[in-house]
Amino acid sequence: MTGADLLGPGLVISAETWIPGGEMYSGEGVSFADRSARLLAGLMEILESQSPTGPGAPPPWMHWNPPTGGLWPTNPEIDAMNQDLVPGHVHDIARSVSERLTQGVLPLVVGHGDWESQNLRWQGDLPWAVHDWDSLVALPDAAIVGAASGAFASTATPTLATIESSEKFIDSYQQARGRRFTEEEQEVAWAASLWPALHNARGESLFQSPPVALDALTCQAPERLQRARTP
């Protein structure tokens, strides 16, 4: 209904039209990766008219370079928990991803920062609604796409999509936008694909929940980090 308006430091407001109905897709695979990526591409094209100076700090599952200089964005409740519950390799992977993503100088764009299946509704193969627009972010295009490529299949229980599905997502997005990513953008996309899963794996560990994201992250991280050419 409105654009995203900056009301003060770190405070952005917008208004959405509530569209009930539609169905949430609860699977993954390359066919859904293609469909989801093309929908994101269409919306990113619309969002090109929005200034990237509007959105404030990204949500924690997209915030790999907090201004405090710490590894994770500040959250008093989470930070007060026993951090020793988080496996060391989660911190190591997060550090590598953060260092890679803060190296870049790619231009910022406005995009949807919580591109998960649970926020999309469909009627058959046709998109019906995209929810959760309070998760607007101002980040490089490749970073938004990369994070979405890892998170797009998540429903009530967040996880990490397969490498094959993420690869299809990134490729389909480029095809839909009619522009191939540069080598740097490819690396940024693969690095960003890990951050939502890192955020979720840390949360699973702290709250001692089933390690869905943690197991997927542990299995896939070496290949994704290699594609990202992390330091």
JSON list of C-alpha atoms in Angstrom, two decimals, residues 30-200:
[
{"chain": "A", "resi": 30, "resn": "VAL", "atom": "CA", "xyz": [14.91, -27.79, -8.56]},
{"chain": "A", "resi": 31, "resn": "SER", "atom": "CA", "xyz": [11.44, -27.19, -9.99]},
{"chain": "A", "resi": 32, "resn": "PHE", "atom": "CA", "xyz": [10.33, -25.20, -6.95]},
{"chain": "A", "resi": 33, "resn": "ALA", "atom": "CA", "xyz": [13.72, -23.50, -6.79]},
{"chain": "A", "resi": 34, "resn": "ASP", "atom": "CA", "xyz": [13.12, -22.26, -10.34]},
{"chain": "A", "resi": 35, "resn": "ARG", "atom": "CA", "xyz": [9.59, -21.05, -9.58]},
{"chain": "A", "resi": 36, "resn": "SER", "atom": "CA", "xyz": [10.58, -19.33, -6.34]},
{"chain": "A", "resi": 37, "resn": "ALA", "atom": "CA", "xyz": [13.62, -17.64, -7.89]},
{"chain": "A", "resi": 38, "resn": "ARG", "atom": "CA", "xyz": [11.62, -16.28, -10.80]},
{"chain": "A", "resi": 39, "resn": "LEU", "atom": "CA", "xyz": [9.08, -14.80, -8.43]},
{"chain": "A", "resi": 40, "resn": "LEU", "atom": "CA", "xyz": [11.85, -13.13, -6.45]},
{"chain": "A", "resi": 41, "resn": "ALA", "atom": "CA", "xyz": [13.35, -11.79, -9.68]},
{"chain": "A", "resi": 42, "resn": "GLY", "atom": "CA", "xyz": [10.05, -10.18, -10.66]},
{"chain": "A", "resi": 43, "resn": "LEU", "atom": "CA", "xyz": [9.67, -8.51, -7.28]},
{"chain": "A", "resi": 44, "resn": "MET", "atom": "CA", "xyz": [13.29, -7.33, -7.23]},
{"chain": "A", "resi": 45, "resn": "GLU", "atom": "CA", "xyz": [12.68, -5.63, -10.56]},
{"chain": "A", "resi": 46, "resn": "ILE", "atom": "CA", "xyz": [9.71, -3.78, -9.05]},
{"chain": "A", "resi": 47, "resn": "LEU", "atom": "CA", "xyz": [11.76, -2.82, -5.99]},
{"chain": "A", "resi": 48, "resn": "GLU", "atom": "CA", "xyz": [14.41, -1.12, -8.12]},
{"chain": "A", "resi": 49, "resn": "SER", "atom": "CA", "xyz": [12.43, 2.11, -7.64]},
{"chain": "A", "resi": 50, "resn": "GLN", "atom": "CA", "xyz": [13.01, 1.99, -3.86]},
{"chain": "A", "resi": 51, "resn": "SER", "atom": "CA", "xyz": [16.03, 3.81, -2.44]},
{"chain": "A", "resi": 52, "resn": "PRO", "atom": "CA", "xyz": [18.47, 1.49, -0.64]},
{"chain": "A", "resi": 53, "resn": "THR", "atom": "CA", "xyz": [19.05, 4.20, 1.98]},
{"chain": "A", "resi": 54, "resn": "GLY", "atom": "CA", "xyz": [15.63, 3.54, 3.51]},
{"chain": "A", "resi": 55, "resn": "PRO", "atom": "CA", "xyz": [15.78, 0.14, 5.27]},
{"chain": "A", "resi": 56, "resn": "GLY", "atom": "CA", "xyz": [17.63, 0.02, 8.57]},
{"chain": "A", "resi": 57, "resn": "ALA", "atom": "CA", "xyz": [19.76, -2.83, 9.88]},
{"chain": "A", "resi": 58, "resn": "PRO", "atom": "CA", "xyz": [18.89, -6.19, 8.35]},
{"chain": "A", "resi": 59, "resn": "PRO", "atom": "CA", "xyz": [17.27, -8.90, 10.49]},
{"chain": "A", "resi": 60, "resn": "PRO", "atom": "CA", "xyz": [19.77, -11.16, 12.30]},
{"chain": "A", "resi": 61, "resn": "TRP", "atom": "CA", "xyz": [19.46, -13.97, 9.75]},
{"chain": "A", "resi": 62, "resn": "MET", "atom": "CA", "xyz": [20.86, -11.52, 7.16]},
{"chain": "A", "resi": 63, "resn": "HIS", "atom": "CA", "xyz": [23.15, -9.45, 9.41]},
{"chain": "A", "resi": 64, "resn": "TRP", "atom": "CA", "xyz": [26.67, -10.74, 8.80]},
{"chain": "A", "resi": 65, "resn": "ASN", "atom": "CA", "xyz": [28.47, -7.45, 9.50]},
{"chain": "A", "resi": 66, "resn": "PRO", "atom": "CA", "xyz": [27.07, -5.95, 12.73]},
{"chain": "A", "resi": 67, "resn": "PRO", "atom": "CA", "xyz": [28.44, -2.47, 13.56]},
{"chain": "A", "resi": 68, "resn": "THR", "atom": "CA", "xyz": [29.68, -3.69, 16.94]},
{"chain": "A", "resi": 69, "resn": "GLY", "atom": "CA", "xyz": [32.41, -5.64, 15.17]},
{"chain": "A", "resi": 70, "resn": "GLY", "atom": "CA", "xyz": [31.19, -8.84, 16.81]},
{"chain": "A", "resi": 71, "resn": "LEU", "atom": "CA", "xyz": [30.47, -12.02, 14.91]},
{"chain": "A", "resi": 72, "resn": "TRP", "atom": "CA", "xyz": [26.73, -12.07, 15.65]},
{"chain": "A", "resi": 73, "resn": "PRO", "atom": "CA", "xyz": [24.35, -9.11, 15.83]},
{"chain": "A", "resi": 74, "resn": "THR", "atom": "CA", "xyz": [23.60, -7.98, 19.37]},
{"chain": "A", "resi": 75, "resn": "ASN", "atom": "CA", "xyz": [20.62, -9.61, 21.09]},
{"chain": "A", "resi": 76, "resn": "PRO", "atom": "CA", "xyz": [20.70, -9.34, 24.90]},
{"chain": "A", "resi": 77, "resn": "GLU", "atom": "CA", "xyz": [18.46, -12.36, 25.50]},
{"chain": "A", "resi": 78, "resn": "ILE", "atom": "CA", "xyz": [20.41, -14.60, 23.12]},
{"chain": "A", "resi": 79, "resn": "ASP", "atom": "CA", "xyz": [23.80, -13.25, 24.15]},
{"chain": "A", "resi": 80, "resn": "ALA", "atom": "CA", "xyz": [23.07, -14.07, 27.81]},
{"chain": "A", "resi": 81, "resn": "MET", "atom": "CA", "xyz": [22.65, -17.76, 27.00]},
{"chain": "A", "resi": 82, "resn": "ASN", "atom": "CA", "xyz": [25.43, -20.35, 27.24]},
{"chain": "A", "resi": 83, "resn": "GLN", "atom": "CA", "xyz": [27.37, -19.81, 24.01]},
{"chain": "A", "resi": 84, "resn": "ASP", "atom": "CA", "xyz": [29.39, -22.96, 24.70]},
{"chain": "A", "resi": 85, "resn": "LEU", "atom": "CA", "xyz": [26.35, -24.90, 23.46]},
{"chain": "A", "resi": 86, "resn": "VAL", "atom": "CA", "xyz": [27.09, -23.68, 19.93]},
{"chain": "A", "resi": 87, "resn": "PRO", "atom": "CA", "xyz": [29.54, -26.02, 18.15]},
{"chain": "A", "resi": 88, "resn": "GLY", "atom": "CA", "xyz": [32.86, -24.40, 17.37]},
{"chain": "A", "resi": 89, "resn": "HIS", "atom": "CA", "xyz": [32.59, -25.08, 13.65]},
{"chain": "A", "resi": 90, "resn": "VAL", "atom": "CA", "xyz": [29.42, -22.94, 13.49]},
{"chain": "A", "resi": 91, "resn": "HIS", "atom": "CA", "xyz": [31.41, -19.94, 14.73]},
{"chain": "A", "resi": 92, "resn": "ASP", "atom": "CA", "xyz": [34.26, -20.79, 12.34]},
{"chain": "A", "resi": 93, "resn": "ILE", "atom": "CA", "xyz": [31.96, -20.98, 9.32]},
{"chain": "A", "resi": 94, "resn": "ALA", "atom": "CA", "xyz": [30.19, -17.77, 10.36]},
{"chain": "A", "resi": 95, "resn": "ARG", "atom": "CA", "xyz": [33.52, -15.97, 10.66]},
{"chain": "A", "resi": 96, "resn": "SER", "atom": "CA", "xyz": [34.59, -17.08, 7.18]},
{"chain": "A", "resi": 97, "resn": "VAL", "atom": "CA", "xyz": [31.26, -16.07, 5.65]},
{"chain": "A", "resi": 98, "resn": "SER", "atom": "CA", "xyz": [31.26, -12.70, 7.42]},
{"chain": "A", "resi": 99, "resn": "GLU", "atom": "CA", "xyz": [34.80, -11.92, 6.29]},
{"chain": "A", "resi": 100, "resn": "ARG", "atom": "CA", "xyz": [33.95, -12.80, 2.68]},
{"chain": "A", "resi": 101, "resn": "LEU", "atom": "CA", "xyz": [30.76, -10.76, 2.61]},
{"chain": "A", "resi": 102, "resn": "THR", "atom": "CA", "xyz": [32.31, -7.67, 4.19]},
{"chain": "A", "resi": 103, "resn": "GLN", "atom": "CA", "xyz": [35.07, -7.61, 1.57]},
{"chain": "A", "resi": 104, "resn": "GLY", "atom": "CA", "xyz": [32.74, -6.73, -1.27]},
{"chain": "A", "resi": 105, "resn": "VAL", "atom": "CA", "xyz": [31.91, -3.30, -2.66]},
{"chain": "A", "resi": 106, "resn": "LEU", "atom": "CA", "xyz": [28.81, -4.28, -4.62]},
{"chain": "A", "resi": 107, "resn": "PRO", "atom": "CA", "xyz": [26.03, -1.68, -4.84]},
{"chain": "A", "resi": 108, "resn": "LEU", "atom": "CA", "xyz": [23.08, -1.96, -2.48]},
{"chain": "A", "resi": 109, "resn": "VAL", "atom": "CA", "xyz": [19.53, -2.67, -3.59]},
{"chain": "A", "resi": 110, "resn": "VAL", "atom": "CA", "xyz": [16.27, -3.13, -1.70]},
{"chain": "A", "resi": 111, "resn": "GLY", "atom": "CA", "xyz": [14.95, -6.67, -1.43]},
{"chain": "A", "resi": 112, "resn": "HIS", "atom": "CA", "xyz": [12.93, -9.14, 0.59]},
{"chain": "A", "resi": 113, "resn": "GLY", "atom": "CA", "xyz": [15.14, -10.44, 3.40]},
{"chain": "A", "resi": 114, "resn": "ASP", "atom": "CA", "xyz": [13.13, -13.46, 4.53]},
{"chain": "A", "resi": 115, "resn": "TRP", "atom": "CA", "xyz": [12.52, -15.40, 1.33]},
{"chain": "A", "resi": 116, "resn": "GLU", "atom": "CA", "xyz": [11.20, -18.63, 2.81]},
{"chain": "A", "resi": 117, "resn": "SER", "atom": "CA", "xyz": [8.41, -20.88, 1.58]},
{"chain": "A", "resi": 118, "resn": "GLN", "atom": "CA", "xyz": [6.43, -20.13, 4.74]},
{"chain": "A", "resi": 119, "resn": "ASN", "atom": "CA", "xyz": [6.13, -16.50, 3.60]},
{"chain": "A", "resi": 120, "resn": "LEU", "atom": "CA", "xyz": [4.82, -17.34, 0.11]},
{"chain": "A", "resi": 121, "resn": "ARG", "atom": "CA", "xyz": [1.38, -18.46, -0.97]},
{"chain": "A", "resi": 122, "resn": "TRP", "atom": "CA", "xyz": [0.46, -20.07, -4.28]},
{"chain": "A", "resi": 123, "resn": "GLN", "atom": "CA", "xyz": [-2.58, -21.05, -6.29]},
{"chain": "A", "resi": 124, "resn": "GLY", "atom": "CA", "xyz": [-1.27, -24.04, -8.19]},
{"chain": "A", "resi": 125, "resn": "ASP", "atom": "CA", "xyz": [1.95, -22.86, -9.83]},
{"chain": "A", "resi": 126, "resn": "LEU", "atom": "CA", "xyz": [0.90, -19.21, -9.78]},
{"chain": "A", "resi": 127, "resn": "PRO", "atom": "CA", "xyz": [1.97, -16.85, -7.00]},
{"chain": "A", "resi": 128, "resn": "TRP", "atom": "CA", "xyz": [-0.85, -15.58, -4.81]},
{"chain": "A", "resi": 129, "resn": "ALA", "atom": "CA", "xyz": [0.83, -13.54, -2.04]},
{"chain": "A", "resi": 130, "resn": "VAL", "atom": "CA", "xyz": [4.21, -12.69, -0.57]},
{"chain": "A", "resi": 131, "resn": "HIS", "atom": "CA", "xyz": [4.12, -11.92, 3.15]},
{"chain": "A", "resi": 132, "resn": "ASP", "atom": "CA", "xyz": [6.57, -10.57, 5.73]},
{"chain": "A", "resi": 133, "resn": "TRP", "atom": "CA", "xyz": [7.60, -7.34, 4.05]},
{"chain": "A", "resi": 134, "resn": "ASP", "atom": "CA", "xyz": [8.83, -5.98, 7.36]},
{"chain": "A", "resi": 135, "resn": "SER", "atom": "CA", "xyz": [11.98, -7.92, 6.45]},
{"chain": "A", "resi": 136, "resn": "LEU", "atom": "CA", "xyz": [13.07, -5.44, 3.79]},
{"chain": "A", "resi": 137, "resn": "VAL", "atom": "CA", "xyz": [16.85, -5.20, 3.50]},
{"chain": "A", "resi": 138, "resn": "ALA", "atom": "CA", "xyz": [19.35, -3.01, 1.71]},
{"chain": "A", "resi": 139, "resn": "LEU", "atom": "CA", "xyz": [22.09, -5.37, 0.57]},
{"chain": "A", "resi": 140, "resn": "PRO", "atom": "CA", "xyz": [23.82, -6.34, -2.68]},
{"chain": "A", "resi": 141, "resn": "ASP", "atom": "CA", "xyz": [21.56, -8.11, -5.15]},
{"chain": "A", "resi": 142, "resn": "ALA", "atom": "CA", "xyz": [23.74, -11.22, -5.12]},
{"chain": "A", "resi": 143, "resn": "ALA", "atom": "CA", "xyz": [23.64, -11.40, -1.31]},
{"chain": "A", "resi": 144, "resn": "ILE", "atom": "CA", "xyz": [19.84, -11.23, -1.22]},
{"chain": "A", "resi": 145, "resn": "VAL", "atom": "CA", "xyz": [19.59, -13.90, -3.91]},
{"chain": "A", "resi": 146, "resn": "GLY", "atom": "CA", "xyz": [22.20, -16.08, -2.25]},
{"chain": "A", "resi": 147, "resn": "ALA", "atom": "CA", "xyz": [20.51, -16.00, 1.14]},
{"chain": "A", "resi": 148, "resn": "ALA", "atom": "CA", "xyz": [17.20, -16.81, -0.53]},
{"chain": "A", "resi": 149, "resn": "SER", "atom": "CA", "xyz": [18.78, -19.73, -2.40]},
{"chain": "A", "resi": 150, "resn": "GLY", "atom": "CA", "xyz": [19.64, -21.36, 0.91]},
{"chain": "A", "resi": 151, "resn": "ALA", "atom": "CA", "xyz": [16.42, -20.51, 2.76]},
{"chain": "A", "resi": 152, "resn": "PHE", "atom": "CA", "xyz": [13.71, -20.67, 0.07]},
{"chain": "A", "resi": 153, "resn": "ALA", "atom": "CA", "xyz": [12.47, -24.16, 1.02]},
{"chain": "A", "resi": 154, "resn": "SER", "atom": "CA", "xyz": [12.08, -23.43, 4.74]},
{"chain": "A", "resi": 155, "resn": "THR", "atom": "CA", "xyz": [8.62, -23.76, 6.24]},
{"chain": "A", "resi": 156, "resn": "ALA", "atom": "CA", "xyz": [7.78, -24.03, 9.95]},
{"chain": "A", "resi": 157, "resn": "THR", "atom": "CA", "xyz": [11.17, -25.63, 10.63]},
{"chain": "A", "resi": 158, "resn": "PRO", "atom": "CA", "xyz": [13.99, -23.65, 8.95]},
{"chain": "A", "resi": 159, "resn": "THR", "atom": "CA", "xyz": [16.62, -25.65, 7.13]},
{"chain": "A", "resi": 160, "resn": "LEU", "atom": "CA", "xyz": [19.17, -25.32, 4.33]},
{"chain": "A", "resi": 161, "resn": "ALA", "atom": "CA", "xyz": [18.21, -26.27, 0.79]},
{"chain": "A", "resi": 162, "resn": "THR", "atom": "CA", "xyz": [20.33, -28.77, -1.11]},
{"chain": "A", "resi": 163, "resn": "ILE", "atom": "CA", "xyz": [23.29, -27.47, -3.06]},
{"chain": "A", "resi": 164, "resn": "GLU", "atom": "CA", "xyz": [21.62, -28.57, -6.28]},
{"chain": "A", "resi": 165, "resn": "SER", "atom": "CA", "xyz": [18.49, -26.57, -5.45]},
{"chain": "A", "resi": 166, "resn": "SER", "atom": "CA", "xyz": [20.49, -23.50, -4.44]},
{"chain": "A", "resi": 167, "resn": "GLU", "atom": "CA", "xyz": [22.45, -23.68, -7.68]},
{"chain": "A", "resi": 168, "resn": "LYS", "atom": "CA", "xyz": [19.20, -23.84, -9.65]},
{"chain": "A", "resi": 169, "resn": "PHE", "atom": "CA", "xyz": [17.76, -20.92, -7.68]},
{"chain": "A", "resi": 170, "resn": "ILE", "atom": "CA", "xyz": [20.76, -18.68, -8.38]},
{"chain": "A", "resi": 171, "resn": "ASP", "atom": "CA", "xyz": [20.82, -19.66, -12.06]},
{"chain": "A", "resi": 172, "resn": "SER", "atom": "CA", "xyz": [17.05, -19.17, -12.56]},
{"chain": "A", "resi": 173, "resn": "TYR", "atom": "CA", "xyz": [17.19, -15.75, -10.94]},
{"chain": "A", "resi": 174, "resn": "GLN", "atom": "CA", "xyz": [19.88, -14.63, -13.37]},
{"chain": "A", "resi": 175, "resn": "GLN", "atom": "CA", "xyz": [17.93, -15.96, -16.32]},
{"chain": "A", "resi": 176, "resn": "ALA", "atom": "CA", "xyz": [14.77, -14.17, -15.19]},
{"chain": "A", "resi": 177, "resn": "ARG", "atom": "CA", "xyz": [16.62, -10.86, -14.75]},
{"chain": "A", "resi": 178, "resn": "GLY", "atom": "CA", "xyz": [18.44, -11.27, -18.06]},
{"chain": "A", "resi": 179, "resn": "ARG", "atom": "CA", "xyz": [21.85, -10.66, -16.50]},
{"chain": "A", "resi": 180, "resn": "ARG", "atom": "CA", "xyz": [24.61, -13.02, -15.46]},
{"chain": "A", "resi": 181, "resn": "PHE", "atom": "CA", "xyz": [26.34, -12.49, -12.14]},
{"chain": "A", "resi": 182, "resn": "THR", "atom": "CA", "xyz": [29.98, -11.55, -12.21]},
{"chain": "A", "resi": 183, "resn": "GLU", "atom": "CA", "xyz": [32.51, -13.90, -10.59]},
{"chain": "A", "resi": 184, "resn": "GLU", "atom": "CA", "xyz": [32.43, -11.79, -7.43]},
{"chain": "A", "resi": 185, "resn": "GLU", "atom": "CA", "xyz": [28.63, -11.85, -7.33]},
{"chain": "A", "resi": 186, "resn": "GLN", "atom": "CA", "xyz": [28.64, -15.64, -7.69]},
{"chain": "A", "resi": 187, "resn": "GLU", "atom": "CA", "xyz": [30.98, -15.91, -4.71]},
{"chain": "A", "resi": 188, "resn": "VAL", "atom": "CA", "xyz": [28.90, -13.47, -2.66]},
{"chain": "A", "resi": 189, "resn": "ALA", "atom": "CA", "xyz": [25.75, -15.43, -3.45]},
{"chain": "A", "resi": 190, "resn": "TRP", "atom": "CA", "xyz": [27.26, -18.71, -2.24]},
{"chain": "A", "resi": 191, "resn": "ALA", "atom": "CA", "xyz": [28.65, -17.11, 0.89]},
{"chain": "A", "resi": 192, "resn": "ALA", "atom": "CA", "xyz": [25.29, -15.51, 1.71]},
{"chain": "A", "resi": 193, "resn": "SER", "atom": "CA", "xyz": [23.52, -18.83, 1.14]},
{"chain": "A", "resi": 194, "resn": "LEU", "atom": "CA", "xyz": [25.02, -20.02, 4.43]},
{"chain": "A", "resi": 195, "resn": "TRP", "atom": "CA", "xyz": [24.11, -17.17, 6.77]},
{"chain": "A", "resi": 196, "resn": "PRO", "atom": "CA", "xyz": [20.40, -17.92, 7.43]},
{"chain": "A", "resi": 197, "resn": "ALA", "atom": "CA", "xyz": [21.36, -21.53, 8.18]},
{"chain": "A", "resi": 198, "resn": "LEU", "atom": "CA", "xyz": [24.15, -20.32, 10.48]},
{"chain": "A", "resi": 199, "resn": "HIS", "atom": "CA", "xyz": [21.67, -18.14, 12.35]},
{"chain": "A", "resi": 200, "resn": "ASN", "atom": "CA", "xyz": [19.25, -21.04, 12.67]}
]
